[in-house]
Structures are given as structure tokens and as C-alpha cells.
Amino acid sequence: MAASTDSADHVDTLHGVAVADPHRWLEDATDDRVQTWIDEQSAATERWLADAGQRDEIRSRLAELWDYPRAGVPWRHGESWFQLRNSGLQDQDVLWVADAPDARGRVLLDPNTLSTEGTTALTGASVSVDGALIAYAVSERGSDWRTWRVRDVSSGEDLGDQVEWSKFSPSAWHPDGSGFYYGSFAPPDARTAYQEATRGQWLAFHRLGDRQAHDEVVAHLADEPEWIYTPEVTDDGRWLVVTLQRGTDPRSRVWVADLSRDGALRPLLDAYDAAYELVGATGDDLLFVTDRDAPRGRVVAVDAAGGGAIRELVAEEEATLQGAQIVGHRLLTLWLRDAVSQLRRHELDGTADGEVALPGIGSVESLAGRHDDAAALFAFASFDAPPAIYRHWVASGRTELVRAPQVALGPEEIVTEQVFATSADGTRVPLFLVHREDVRAGEGHPTVLWGYGGFDIPVTPMFRVPWHVWVERGGVLAVANLRGGGEYGKEWHDAGRLRNKQRVFDDALGCGQWLLDHGWAAPDALAIQGASNGGLLAGACLTQRPDLFAAAVVEVGVLDMLRFHLSTIGWAWKSDYGDPDDPDDFATLHAYSPLHNVKAGTAYPATLVTTGDHDDRVVPFHSFKFAAALQAAQAGPAPILLRVDRSGGHGAGKPTAKVIDERADVLTFLTRVLSAGGG
């Protein structure tokens, strides 16, 4: 399919290197030519998908499987329990309140009533200590921008408070319920709010009844515009703990204020030497999960009232410490061993107190509970079962099932196994294989390799309806644990970022080759898929080894590695990618940037590029330019398609109906291409 591209021959000279950028014009989403180009692309993609013939069947099955009641892990404040629920096909999850974790309760906030399109999403919520008030944030059309409002829990009515232009920050209530802390930015230009760089956050305190213009600025470093503030108040109400991070760099500073005294904010851990994640407070001590002197993590206690002395409570070990929670005067720690969850108990001094039995190979997706709760609640999911909610009674050590979703998954027996592929440098790379029991190695099947590999984020077993539909139709799903992620701690992350980023792509290519060599994937039926940083992965792999794949799905990807830092929050990713303005980093980025490694005259695999026109995380020009470049360069018969979600963002808050339509299109694309050997 030919791209309608501008004939302008734009070239930048960067660090002495001439860099062609003929599709620069596609960066201006306000240009009528760009909108016309998007319309043409969308029409061509729609025709191709409609001709595939199976889209209605696939969409119907997706809707059938999605239509089941589901709920998140409930959490308590005061005497009230709060929980997000969805009856099945509601566009947005609904916030409920009840007097017990397993009671029916009543609707507190239904975002589905806030927009006729279902594109207004609840993207943040924090409850006052006594459970009387909730600060909630809503976002429009998938944007990262949030507006905070306050609702009375008893009456269900909103107060008059409104806080705008918040982003990348939760809210945290003062223990006396007088107001809440939040992060905010200066209002952007309305014309460019979805694209201009976002810097200069400050931490503010909103006092109930005041206008936002009167909010107190609690912390703001004018000479550090890239610091992001995360406020938390400990369960005992004594400590305000503010974590400061520069973009997505895991390293952090920690400032604290003793709210029982003068409430002045002061540095506690200010060396910016390691990651610190707050667990909770016990008297004068604050507990943190940290990788300081422990690449796979440990739990430490920091004397917050005195000189900040640190002592170890739970030591580093071979497994990776993912998080911890204080519940019922016990310390619960969550670990990963080869990307599979383990949950353990400790006394508050760190003494081991046994392990919490989990249902199998899967993931603890959330863990909730307060210091004085008798039980912890958590969700457990696997590739073949959606999250079920469990209750662990701390005193007795007993664990019970609270709620298991009822889903019509069908009669097929689904198997999950873990294997290890080999990367270019000999590193063993874990790979989950999910398939029907009657689908076996050596026979060659349509196979999707999915990965992420970045930002210290671990990829663990998870249930996704589209994955299940793919597998029940006879496809193989291969989920890789690539370097750059958080599966094996700091060293695993460091091994796949900055000037080591190529190793992530090598890991994925090694997994793809393993799938072919062991007969899971047919030579003409292997696809690679990823979103966001995973979209970068898919884009880099298809441009480096177009011969290895029959198809690629590149979703909301970071694809122009020389200009990613110039829009919205892109600058924050320099901790993983490096800085294009640095000559040495530029050389690394230029070498693998998907956009800049598209070669004319190459036969590329069938490719579907997806984005949302309101994506202000990874702005859509990445996808526009990459699709246009592939279309202009394509020398083979395979289609290069672009799917643009109108009124859609990066993914969070997307209405269920839009998600089903999008996933139906992706599965239709994969089914048609891989069953036809790439055509």
C-alpha cells in the first residue's frame, strides 16, 4: 500500500551525521494534510481487515469472553471498603463502597455516566484516613492529564473542589482530612497539550474549600525541572513521605515530614544512590524495599526521627524482591523466581515466618492491607485464568479464596510451560509458552512472540482475553522475559538499557530463533508483538531481522529514537534510552532506531502499526512516521498497515468497546497473515 507522503526532503545534521527525516511533516497533528493522510490510511487498513473474512467471528468471541463480572482487590479506610468492579462489558470500571470486603455495597462513582463515548476514565483515587472523603481523578480520551475532585462517601455527592493539570502523581490525604497532597504542572497551551514537553512538576497541598490558585506549594526544585514527586502518608498518619525521581530512573531521593510535629519537609535519603520504595512505618522507623547494596532487593528500616541510620530487616537472596506490605503487624514480602510469584511472611523485625501457598505458576497482581487489618487481600492470575481474589489471615496463616471469576473459557485444556532460549552473547532468556494441550512442538504453528524488556518492569504470567482467543484457536503464545526488565533485579535491568539496549533485541531474536528451531513456530508463521517500549522492541526486531518474522504488530511504539525526548514525557525515558543530544548516546540510538533503520528495497514482513490520536505518552507521530517509512521502502508483497484509534490514548482508560474492536483487528491481522504464510 503506497503512503501519501510529502515530497519535502528534510535532513538534519546531528553530531556531524546527516539524518534524513522525509516524514517530519507528519509530526504536526494540527495540519489538515496530516488528518487527510490518517483518513486515507484508516480507510486502506479497514478495507484490508474487512477482506480477511474472520473479523466478526473473532470480535464476537472476544466480546463473549470479556462479558464476565470482575473486580479488583478491595481496600479499607475507616470502616468502609472500596473496590473497582465491572459487570462485564461496561466501558469503564465502577468504584463501589461497602461495609465489608465481600459485601455487595453500593456504587460510589460510575465513570460511565460522565461521557457518552465512554472515554472518561477514573485514573486515580485516594481515601481520607476515616473513609469519609475520596479524592478521585478523571482523564479524558486516554490522556495522562488528570483532574482531581472530592466526593463525600456517605452522600455520594461531590464537593466544590477541583484541581487541574495533574499528571504522574497520586494524591495523599493529610491525616486530619483537611486536604490532600498532589503533583501538578503549569497549564499547557490548549493547542499542544497532547504533544508539548511536560517539565517542572511541583508538589502542592490542596486545602478543602480553597481554589487551586491558593494551594500551598510544598516542594518545587526550580533548577531540577525533571524531578517527579510521589507523596504518601503512612498508615499511622505520622509521616508524609515524598519520593523524588528524575523521570523513569529507578534511583530516588526520599524526603519526609513528621506530621505529628511541625510538618516541615526535610531530606532523609538524599544521595540519589538507589531505588527506595516505601513499605510503611513502625514508630520512628520507615521501612523501604531498596536495591542499595542489594541488586535483587532487600527490606531496610530507616530511623526517620533521628539521623537516618539504616539497618537490614530482610536480606537479598537469589529471588528478586518485588515489593512488601505491613498487614496485621506482620511483614509480607513478594518475590519473583524466574518471573513467577512467591509470597512470604516475616515478623516486623524481619524474622522469617513461613510462606503463603499460592495456587500455581502465576502472579500476585496486587497486595492490599493495613497495619491493623486481620487479613491481607491479593489477586492471583495466570495465563489460563483471570485474577481471583484471596484472603490471607495473618494470625492463623490460613489462605482462602474470596472470589473466582466465572468465565466461559471453553473446553480446551491450556498448558503453560517455561523454557529458556539463548541470546547472542549466551545469556539464558526465560520464555513462557502458552498453548492448547494438543498443540505440540515439532509441528509448526502460528506463533506470536510478545515482549517488553525495559524500565525495570517485570513481565509475569497474566490473563488477557485476546491471548486466550489466540491460543484456543490453535495459536502459540510465547512471552519473553528480556533484559531491561525487572525479573532479575538491577543487574538484569542495567544489562538491557542505555548502551546495552541492543541486548534486549538480541534476546528477543534469540527467542524467535528458538521457537523456529524447536518447531513451535512454522517458518512462515512467526510474529513479533509489543506495545510502548515493547513497540520499540517489535520495530527494532522487524527492521534488524525482517527475514525472521512473517508478521509484526507494533503498538504505540517509541520508534523515532532521535526525537523521542522532545515531546510530552519523552525526556523521562533518557534513563533507559540515553540522551540523543549526547554524541555517544546518539551513536547507540541511531544504530537501532527503528525509523532510521528502514532500508529501501527490503522485503519487510506484514506489519500492523497502531496508535491513538490522543496519545500523550508516546505521541502518535512515532507510529505515523514509521508506517510511512515502511510503506515507502517495502519491496515485498506483504501489507504495511496503520490503525489509528480516534479519541484514544496510550491504552489506560480505553473503553471496553474500543478495546474489543482494537483487539479484534489485531487478531484478524495475525490470523490472516500467519495462516497465509505472510501474505
XYZ file of C-alpha atoms in Angstrom:
679
model
C 0.000 0.000 0.000
C 1.531 3.311 -1.014
C 1.794 6.096 1.525
C 0.589 9.603 0.769
C 3.788 11.363 1.780
C 5.144 14.871 1.383
C 7.905 15.321 -1.165
C 9.922 17.628 1.104
C 13.466 16.321 1.581
C 14.153 17.158 5.203
C 17.668 16.395 6.529
C 19.102 17.163 9.978
C 22.788 17.201 10.757
C 23.201 15.643 14.208
C 26.669 15.343 15.731
C 28.117 15.586 12.244
C 25.818 12.915 10.804
C 23.276 13.701 8.089
C 19.942 12.215 9.175
C 17.115 12.191 6.646
C 13.625 12.772 8.021
C 11.348 12.967 4.971
C 8.222 12.360 7.028
C 8.828 15.182 9.523
C 5.612 16.828 8.320
C 3.623 14.042 9.984
C 4.609 15.382 13.401
C 2.135 18.259 13.163
C -1.219 16.744 14.064
C -2.929 20.127 13.631
C -2.068 20.140 9.915
C -5.073 19.299 7.720
C -2.769 17.303 5.426
C -1.900 15.007 8.322
C -5.567 14.444 9.139
C -6.274 13.645 5.496
C -3.344 11.217 5.465
C -4.682 9.491 8.603
C -8.117 9.164 6.979
C -6.551 7.561 3.892
C -4.503 5.164 5.997
C -7.508 4.204 8.118
C -9.638 3.533 5.053
C -6.976 1.300 3.490
C -6.499 -0.639 6.742
C -10.248 -1.079 7.144
C -10.575 -2.483 3.610
C -7.765 -4.978 4.222
C -9.213 -6.156 7.535
C -12.737 -6.411 6.129
C -11.422 -8.633 3.344
C -9.908 -11.017 5.923
C -13.340 -12.560 6.489
C -12.979 -13.645 10.131
C -13.209 -10.349 11.989
C -16.870 -10.655 13.021
C -16.298 -14.148 14.386
C -13.221 -13.049 16.328
C -14.915 -9.922 17.696
C -17.908 -11.988 18.796
C -15.699 -14.417 20.708
C -13.766 -11.583 22.325
C -16.993 -9.945 23.497
C -18.290 -13.270 24.796
C -15.164 -13.875 26.863
C -14.939 -10.287 28.083
C -18.506 -10.365 29.351
C -17.957 -11.647 32.886
C -18.206 -9.850 36.253
C -14.776 -8.930 37.559
C -13.435 -6.981 40.491
C -10.183 -5.638 41.832
C -8.738 -6.196 45.274
C -10.767 -4.253 47.888
C -9.042 -1.842 50.263
C -10.151 -0.303 53.575
C -10.162 3.181 55.064
C -12.008 3.737 58.316
C -14.969 1.348 58.375
C -15.501 1.406 54.620
C -14.196 -0.922 51.912
C -13.607 0.301 48.366
C -13.424 -1.798 45.207
C -13.373 -1.374 41.431
C -15.847 -3.622 39.627
C -17.068 -4.212 36.109
C -20.230 -6.136 35.245
C -18.595 -7.377 32.059
C -18.853 -5.052 29.091
C -19.039 -1.726 30.920
C -16.693 0.687 29.187
C -15.109 1.817 32.469
C -14.688 0.140 35.846
C -17.041 1.397 38.563
C -15.992 2.311 42.115
C -18.085 0.659 44.825
C -18.116 1.127 48.602
C -19.230 -1.478 51.161
C -19.010 -2.226 54.869
C -17.066 -5.481 54.370
C -14.611 -6.722 51.712
C -17.087 -9.302 50.403
C -20.322 -7.304 50.849
C -22.302 -6.032 47.850
C -22.325 -2.383 48.889
C -23.329 0.482 46.597
C -21.958 2.444 43.657
C -19.846 5.409 44.761
C -18.628 6.616 41.363
C -19.573 5.426 37.882
C -17.343 6.992 35.187
C -19.647 5.566 32.518
C -22.111 8.345 33.340
C -19.509 11.062 32.694
C -19.165 10.623 28.919
C -21.443 9.452 26.146
C -18.429 7.894 24.372
C -17.170 6.056 27.468
C -13.816 7.831 27.155
C -13.792 9.474 30.598
C -11.845 7.186 32.917
C -11.239 7.030 36.651
C -7.434 7.183 36.811
C -6.727 7.869 40.472
C -8.374 7.564 43.878
C -7.300 8.102 47.463
C -9.466 7.954 50.563
C -9.160 10.025 53.717
C -7.996 8.193 56.855
C -11.503 7.987 58.302
C -13.035 6.864 54.996
C -15.333 9.894 54.842
C -13.949 11.559 51.699
C -12.370 10.392 48.463
C -10.181 12.400 46.119
C -10.646 10.974 42.645
C -9.026 11.793 39.315
C -10.559 11.532 35.865
C -8.843 11.640 32.488
C -10.301 12.254 29.044
C -9.658 10.256 25.866
C -6.757 8.290 27.293
C -4.704 11.346 28.228
C -2.216 11.329 31.111
C -3.620 14.687 32.282
C -5.807 14.333 35.374
C -8.402 16.488 37.104
C -8.934 15.821 40.809
C -12.293 16.229 42.533
C -13.538 15.334 46.017
C -16.633 13.253 46.836
C -18.397 12.697 50.145
C -18.507 8.916 50.624
C -21.705 8.905 52.680
C -23.827 11.074 50.397
C -22.130 10.283 47.092
C -22.098 13.985 46.285
C -19.139 15.980 45.032
C -17.793 18.917 46.971
C -16.843 22.017 45.015
C -13.100 21.262 44.900
C -11.345 20.858 41.559
C -7.616 20.502 40.899
C -6.461 20.529 37.258
C -3.294 19.791 35.264
C -2.056 16.967 37.455
C -0.011 14.176 35.945
C 2.239 11.283 37.059
C 1.306 11.672 40.723
C -1.147 10.072 43.155
C -2.843 12.093 45.866
C -2.325 11.560 49.603
C -4.633 12.835 52.324
C -3.449 14.737 55.372
C -4.406 12.590 58.398
C -6.768 15.272 59.715
C -8.778 15.183 56.466
C -8.218 18.889 55.803
C -6.894 18.310 52.290
C -4.533 16.281 50.140
C -1.086 16.417 48.536
C -0.717 16.078 44.757
C 1.679 16.783 41.897
C 0.884 19.428 39.291
C 2.272 21.293 36.308
C 1.726 24.701 34.769
C -1.260 24.618 32.371
C -0.074 23.821 28.811
C -1.145 25.542 25.650
C -4.516 24.003 24.788
C -3.455 23.535 21.145
C -0.387 21.487 22.039
C -1.383 19.915 25.387
C -1.089 16.426 23.892
C 2.396 16.936 22.468
C 4.499 19.621 24.166
C 7.209 18.568 26.624
C 5.992 18.382 30.222
C 8.541 19.521 32.794
C 8.614 21.442 36.053
C 6.298 19.483 38.345
C 5.698 20.746 41.872
C 4.175 19.102 44.952
C 1.206 21.033 46.322
C -1.298 20.766 49.160
C -4.945 21.400 48.379
C -6.978 22.522 51.395
C -10.654 21.642 51.077
C -12.794 24.577 50.077
C -9.916 26.589 48.602
C -9.391 27.418 44.953
C -6.446 25.673 43.334
C -4.716 29.020 42.863
C -4.400 29.234 46.654
C -2.861 25.764 47.095
C 0.397 25.685 49.034
C 3.487 24.597 47.113
C 5.131 22.060 49.409
C 8.135 21.194 47.229
C 9.465 22.556 43.966
C 13.024 22.487 42.687
C 13.145 25.168 40.038
C 16.643 24.128 38.973
C 15.557 20.453 38.691
C 12.597 20.540 36.281
C 12.781 16.787 35.653
C 12.034 15.690 39.234
C 8.729 13.845 39.718
C 7.148 13.841 43.212
C 5.224 10.905 44.718
C 3.533 11.733 48.056
C 2.443 9.051 50.537
C 1.164 9.254 54.118
C 1.877 6.276 56.379
C -0.961 4.262 57.921
C -0.306 5.730 61.360
C -0.775 9.243 59.947
C 2.541 10.427 61.300
C 4.780 10.607 58.253
C 4.464 12.323 54.910
C 6.947 10.516 52.676
C 7.820 12.122 49.339
C 9.784 10.090 46.802
C 11.604 12.132 44.158
C 12.662 10.551 40.871
C 14.215 12.029 37.763
C 11.924 10.723 35.075
C 11.862 6.929 34.947
C 15.259 6.423 36.590
C 14.629 3.879 39.384
C 17.000 5.749 41.683
C 15.262 8.112 44.059
C 15.547 10.568 46.885
C 13.273 10.422 49.933
C 12.086 13.470 51.872
C 9.898 13.225 54.968
C 7.765 15.400 57.202
C 6.649 14.469 60.724
C 3.002 15.494 60.589
C 2.632 14.955 64.335
C 5.089 17.816 64.906
C 5.952 20.797 62.727
C 5.236 19.062 59.385
C 8.365 20.515 57.784
C 9.625 18.555 54.784
C 13.293 17.560 55.001
C 15.672 15.168 53.209
C 16.042 11.664 54.675
C 17.713 9.654 51.884
C 19.132 12.277 49.571
C 22.143 10.671 47.888
C 20.227 9.540 44.760
C 22.170 6.289 45.001
C 19.494 3.578 44.806
C 15.787 2.854 44.456
C 13.663 3.258 47.584
C 10.040 2.087 47.712
C 8.072 2.860 50.876
C 6.627 -0.140 52.717
C 5.285 1.581 55.839
C 6.150 2.907 59.274
C 6.782 1.321 62.649
C 7.244 4.069 65.207
C 10.300 6.147 64.357
C 11.305 3.776 61.566
C 10.315 3.879 57.930
C 10.599 0.598 56.023
C 11.705 0.509 52.392
C 12.346 -2.025 49.655
C 15.665 -0.965 48.153
C 18.386 -2.161 45.819
C 21.034 -0.266 47.780
C 23.903 -2.750 48.168
C 21.437 -5.433 47.032
C 20.765 -5.620 43.256
C 17.881 -8.082 43.767
C 16.368 -6.105 46.615
C 16.115 -6.164 50.392
C 13.981 -4.572 53.119
C 15.585 -1.966 55.357
C 14.438 0.175 58.280
C 15.489 3.833 58.320
C 15.445 5.874 61.503
C 13.337 8.799 60.311
C 13.193 10.591 63.657
C 16.940 10.510 64.258
C 19.925 10.563 61.960
C 18.602 8.310 59.197
C 20.547 5.204 60.252
C 19.773 2.158 58.082
C 19.511 -1.421 59.290
C 18.635 -4.518 57.293
C 15.448 -6.461 58.043
C 15.158 -8.875 55.091
C 18.343 -9.721 53.219
C 18.917 -10.030 49.495
C 18.763 -13.518 48.028
C 18.639 -15.299 44.684
C 14.957 -14.473 44.096
C 14.055 -10.869 43.223
C 12.183 -8.833 45.833
C 9.251 -7.176 44.076
C 7.509 -5.448 46.980
C 6.354 -5.635 50.593
C 3.382 -4.687 52.753
C 2.773 -4.396 56.508
C -0.501 -6.147 57.358
C -1.725 -7.243 60.769
C 1.613 -6.331 62.359
C 3.406 -8.722 60.030
C 5.608 -8.024 57.043
C 4.531 -9.717 53.804
C 7.140 -9.817 51.034
C 6.505 -10.513 47.351
C 9.264 -12.205 45.363
C 9.889 -13.335 41.800
C 11.716 -16.541 40.996
C 12.172 -16.892 37.239
C 9.290 -14.396 36.828
C 6.874 -16.460 38.971
C 5.436 -15.004 42.200
C 6.215 -16.129 45.727
C 4.638 -14.585 48.850
C 6.332 -14.843 52.242
C 5.695 -13.784 55.853
C 8.024 -12.112 58.343
C 7.879 -10.646 61.811
C 8.321 -6.879 61.814
C 11.968 -7.338 62.779
C 12.464 -9.310 59.559
C 12.460 -12.797 61.093
C 11.164 -15.325 58.562
C 7.684 -16.626 59.364
C 6.884 -19.036 56.538
C 5.496 -18.841 53.017
C 1.982 -18.166 51.763
C 0.853 -21.004 49.480
C -0.152 -19.788 46.008
C -2.347 -21.661 43.524
C 0.372 -22.371 40.951
C 2.524 -20.733 38.270
C 1.248 -17.191 38.197
C 1.414 -13.660 39.534
C 0.288 -11.853 42.652
C -1.047 -8.780 40.857
C -1.807 -6.661 43.912
C -1.490 -6.948 47.675
C -3.651 -4.852 49.994
C -3.971 -4.426 53.726
C -3.273 -2.022 56.564
C -1.238 -2.341 59.743
C -4.244 -3.239 61.880
C -6.125 -5.414 59.380
C -6.565 -9.032 60.373
C -6.029 -10.240 56.827
C -4.283 -9.324 53.604
C -6.143 -9.477 50.305
C -4.466 -10.194 46.993
C -5.253 -11.143 43.407
C -3.624 -14.110 41.719
C -3.642 -14.615 37.947
C -2.104 -16.983 35.419
C -2.002 -17.269 31.652
C -5.028 -19.568 31.695
C -7.164 -17.962 34.424
C -8.165 -14.352 35.169
C -7.387 -12.803 38.561
C -9.055 -14.419 41.555
C -9.139 -12.697 44.949
C -7.692 -14.437 48.008
C -7.688 -13.558 51.710
C -4.705 -14.457 53.899
C -5.433 -14.446 57.635
C -2.265 -13.184 59.234
C -2.639 -14.674 62.718
C -3.527 -18.215 61.614
C -1.617 -18.279 58.327
C -4.738 -19.578 56.560
C -5.455 -18.522 52.971
C -8.910 -18.737 51.413
C -10.493 -17.987 48.076
C -12.819 -14.976 48.230
C -13.885 -14.619 44.636
C -13.098 -16.534 41.463
C -14.410 -15.015 38.222
C -16.732 -17.186 36.187
C -15.554 -17.115 32.589
C -16.761 -19.302 29.729
C -13.246 -20.240 28.627
C -14.310 -23.289 26.665
C -13.309 -26.955 26.870
C -9.756 -26.602 25.568
C -7.028 -27.592 28.007
C -4.466 -24.754 28.115
C -0.859 -25.561 29.016
C 1.771 -23.145 30.347
C 5.415 -24.126 30.367
C 8.643 -22.231 30.880
C 11.690 -22.773 28.695
C 14.978 -20.913 28.220
C 16.261 -19.556 24.920
C 19.802 -18.329 24.285
C 20.712 -14.776 23.318
C 23.576 -13.730 21.044
C 26.015 -13.430 23.961
C 24.986 -16.752 25.516
C 22.592 -15.338 28.136
C 19.695 -17.643 29.071
C 16.388 -15.870 28.442
C 13.204 -17.203 30.096
C 10.288 -17.789 27.766
C 6.734 -18.766 28.740
C 4.909 -20.921 26.191
C 1.109 -20.988 26.306
C -0.812 -23.336 24.021
C -3.565 -25.897 23.783
C -2.646 -29.324 25.101
C -2.947 -30.829 21.616
C -0.588 -28.225 20.121
C 2.915 -29.633 20.327
C 6.466 -28.822 19.374
C 7.787 -30.029 16.040
C 4.560 -29.436 14.160
C 4.937 -25.719 13.345
C 2.099 -23.404 14.418
C 1.121 -19.760 14.045
C 3.093 -18.209 16.909
C 3.157 -14.761 18.497
C 6.285 -13.715 20.375
C 5.416 -10.954 22.863
C 7.902 -8.919 24.880
C 8.653 -5.650 26.646
C 12.206 -5.514 28.018
C 12.591 -2.155 29.697
C 12.247 0.277 32.595
C 12.859 -2.359 35.282
C 9.317 -3.687 34.686
C 8.954 -7.451 35.144
C 6.765 -9.454 32.779
C 4.947 -12.175 34.714
C 2.079 -14.591 33.956
C -1.122 -12.663 33.270
C -4.534 -13.368 31.790
C -5.555 -11.459 28.689
C -8.717 -12.284 26.795
C -7.138 -11.738 23.325
C -4.280 -14.055 24.215
C -6.763 -16.728 25.256
C -8.684 -16.364 21.999
C -5.438 -16.719 20.054
C -4.449 -19.851 21.965
C -7.855 -21.541 21.859
C -7.849 -21.093 18.073
C -4.659 -23.157 17.886
C -2.009 -20.459 18.053
C 1.048 -20.458 20.298
C 1.758 -17.543 22.622
C 5.391 -17.025 23.630
C 6.006 -14.384 26.340
C 9.652 -13.478 26.827
C 11.457 -12.152 29.922
C 14.012 -9.920 28.242
C 16.889 -7.993 29.721
C 15.972 -4.425 30.583
C 13.021 -5.693 32.614
C 12.806 -6.260 36.351
C 12.633 -10.052 36.522
C 16.138 -10.453 37.974
C 16.761 -7.136 39.672
C 19.015 -4.187 38.976
C 21.709 -6.075 37.065
C 19.139 -7.530 34.640
C 17.710 -4.052 34.087
C 21.133 -2.464 33.595
C 22.109 -5.197 31.146
C 19.355 -4.033 28.777
C 19.355 -0.254 28.939
C 21.351 2.713 27.674
C 24.280 1.463 25.577
C 23.251 -2.120 26.337
C 19.828 -1.725 24.727
C 20.750 -3.852 21.711
C 20.916 -6.850 24.043
C 17.136 -6.625 24.518
C 16.585 -7.036 20.794
C 19.180 -9.824 20.693
C 17.269 -11.591 23.468
C 14.007 -11.386 21.509
C 15.648 -12.509 18.283
C 17.169 -15.437 20.166
C 13.697 -16.365 21.419
C 12.313 -16.162 17.887
C 15.057 -18.416 16.573
C 14.450 -20.885 19.431
C 10.748 -21.077 18.524
C 11.652 -21.914 14.929
C 14.431 -24.351 15.799
C 12.200 -26.310 18.178
C 9.294 -26.494 15.792
C 6.822 -24.405 17.756
C 6.578 -21.784 15.026
C 6.344 -22.548 11.352
C 8.983 -20.648 9.326
C 6.291 -18.570 7.616
C 4.094 -18.123 10.717
C 6.111 -16.322 13.401
C 5.040 -12.841 14.535
C 6.534 -10.393 16.999
C 4.301 -8.075 19.016
C 4.831 -5.404 21.658
C 3.411 -2.134 22.931
C 5.035 1.130 24.035
C 8.625 0.165 24.902
C 7.564 -3.221 23.542
C 6.581 -1.409 20.346
C 10.192 -0.263 20.111
C 11.183 -3.905 20.577
C 8.923 -5.092 17.755
C 10.036 -2.254 15.480
C 13.732 -2.881 16.089
C 13.402 -6.639 15.604
C 11.493 -6.391 12.328
C 13.980 -3.882 10.888
C 17.017 -5.875 12.041
C 15.741 -9.322 11.036
C 12.881 -8.943 8.553
C 13.634 -12.474 7.360
C 12.862 -13.992 10.776
C 9.261 -12.863 11.025
C 6.183 -13.256 8.868
C 4.367 -10.509 10.769
C 4.841 -7.725 13.299
C 2.381 -5.800 15.451
C 3.944 -2.528 16.595
C 1.652 -0.858 19.128
C 2.003 2.723 20.423
C 5.753 2.306 19.980
C 8.721 4.568 20.642
C 10.146 4.453 17.122
C 11.992 7.707 16.423
C 14.884 7.371 18.857
C 16.409 10.699 17.849
C 13.356 12.833 18.706
C 11.549 10.890 21.459
C 12.799 13.303 24.131
C 11.202 16.394 22.569
C 7.526 15.625 23.295
C 5.375 15.260 26.430
C 7.145 12.995 28.927
C 9.658 11.536 26.442
C 12.576 13.237 28.200
C 11.893 10.990 31.211
C 12.928 7.901 29.254
C 16.516 9.015 28.866
C 17.297 6.874 31.931
C 16.632 3.789 29.794
C 17.417 5.002 26.282
C 20.098 7.627 26.728
C 20.141 11.216 25.500
C 20.060 11.914 21.738
C 21.844 15.204 22.444
C 24.868 13.297 23.760
C 27.182 12.249 20.877
C 27.921 8.779 22.268
C 24.289 8.063 23.153
C 23.285 9.343 19.710
C 25.525 6.760 18.046
C 23.854 3.952 20.022
C 20.332 5.236 19.379
C 20.916 5.868 15.685
C 22.213 2.326 15.281
C 18.936 0.702 16.391
C 16.257 3.394 15.975
C 13.509 1.591 14.038
C 12.592 4.661 11.979
C 16.197 5.264 10.920
C 16.900 1.633 10.062
C 14.161 1.159 7.494
C 16.003 0.302 4.271
C 14.545 0.901 0.842
C 14.253 -2.190 -1.316
C 13.791 -4.577 1.621
C 11.036 -7.181 1.790
C 9.507 -6.471 5.201
C 7.059 -8.750 6.971
C 3.389 -7.874 7.099
C 3.175 -5.123 9.712
C 0.336 -3.525 11.643
C 1.252 -0.270 13.402
C -1.254 1.040 15.962
C -1.579 4.321 17.847
C -4.154 6.681 19.335
C -4.610 10.238 18.123
C -4.724 11.495 21.756
C -1.735 9.506 22.981
C 0.244 11.990 25.064
C 2.599 9.363 26.458
C 4.161 8.173 23.187
C 2.922 10.788 20.764
C 1.434 9.321 17.577
C 3.992 10.799 15.186
C 6.281 7.874 16.078
C 3.772 5.495 14.533
C 2.863 7.787 11.644
C 6.455 8.265 10.512
C 7.391 4.607 10.956
C 4.399 3.351 8.976
C 5.075 5.873 6.206
C 8.759 4.880 6.063
C 7.950 1.156 5.868
C 5.366 1.722 3.162
C 7.814 3.755 1.092
C 10.584 1.151 1.492
C 8.577 -2.054 1.119
C 9.881 -4.230 -1.688
C 7.843 -7.323 -0.865
C 4.151 -8.203 -1.234
C 3.227 -8.004 2.472
C 0.944 -5.164 3.622
C 2.093 -2.329 5.886
C -0.987 -1.077 7.737
C -1.645 1.763 10.162
C -4.531 1.682 12.646
C -5.329 4.979 14.406
C -7.731 4.954 17.345
C -9.744 8.163 17.204
C -10.227 9.730 20.667
C -7.819 7.134 22.028
C -4.649 7.432 24.079
C -1.778 5.204 25.108
C -4.069 2.497 26.467
C -5.049 3.290 30.054
C -8.725 4.155 30.392
C -9.642 2.927 26.926
C -13.356 1.951 26.827
C -14.056 -1.782 26.714
C -15.891 -1.450 23.395
C -12.872 0.239 21.824
C -10.535 -2.381 23.289
C -12.607 -5.209 21.809
C -12.653 -3.542 18.390
C -8.898 -2.965 18.517
C -8.066 -6.496 19.655
C -10.387 -7.942 17.011
C -8.453 -6.042 14.362
C -5.089 -7.205 15.720
C -6.172 -10.856 15.903
C -7.750 -10.643 12.448
C -4.489 -9.292 11.063
C -2.422 -12.051 12.714
C -4.851 -14.796 11.705
C -4.933 -13.766 8.054
C -1.196 -13.190 7.707
C 0.124 -16.193 9.609
C -2.330 -18.638 8.087
C -1.329 -17.374 4.643
C 2.406 -17.547 5.208
C 2.955 -13.800 5.473
C 0.735 -12.688 2.607
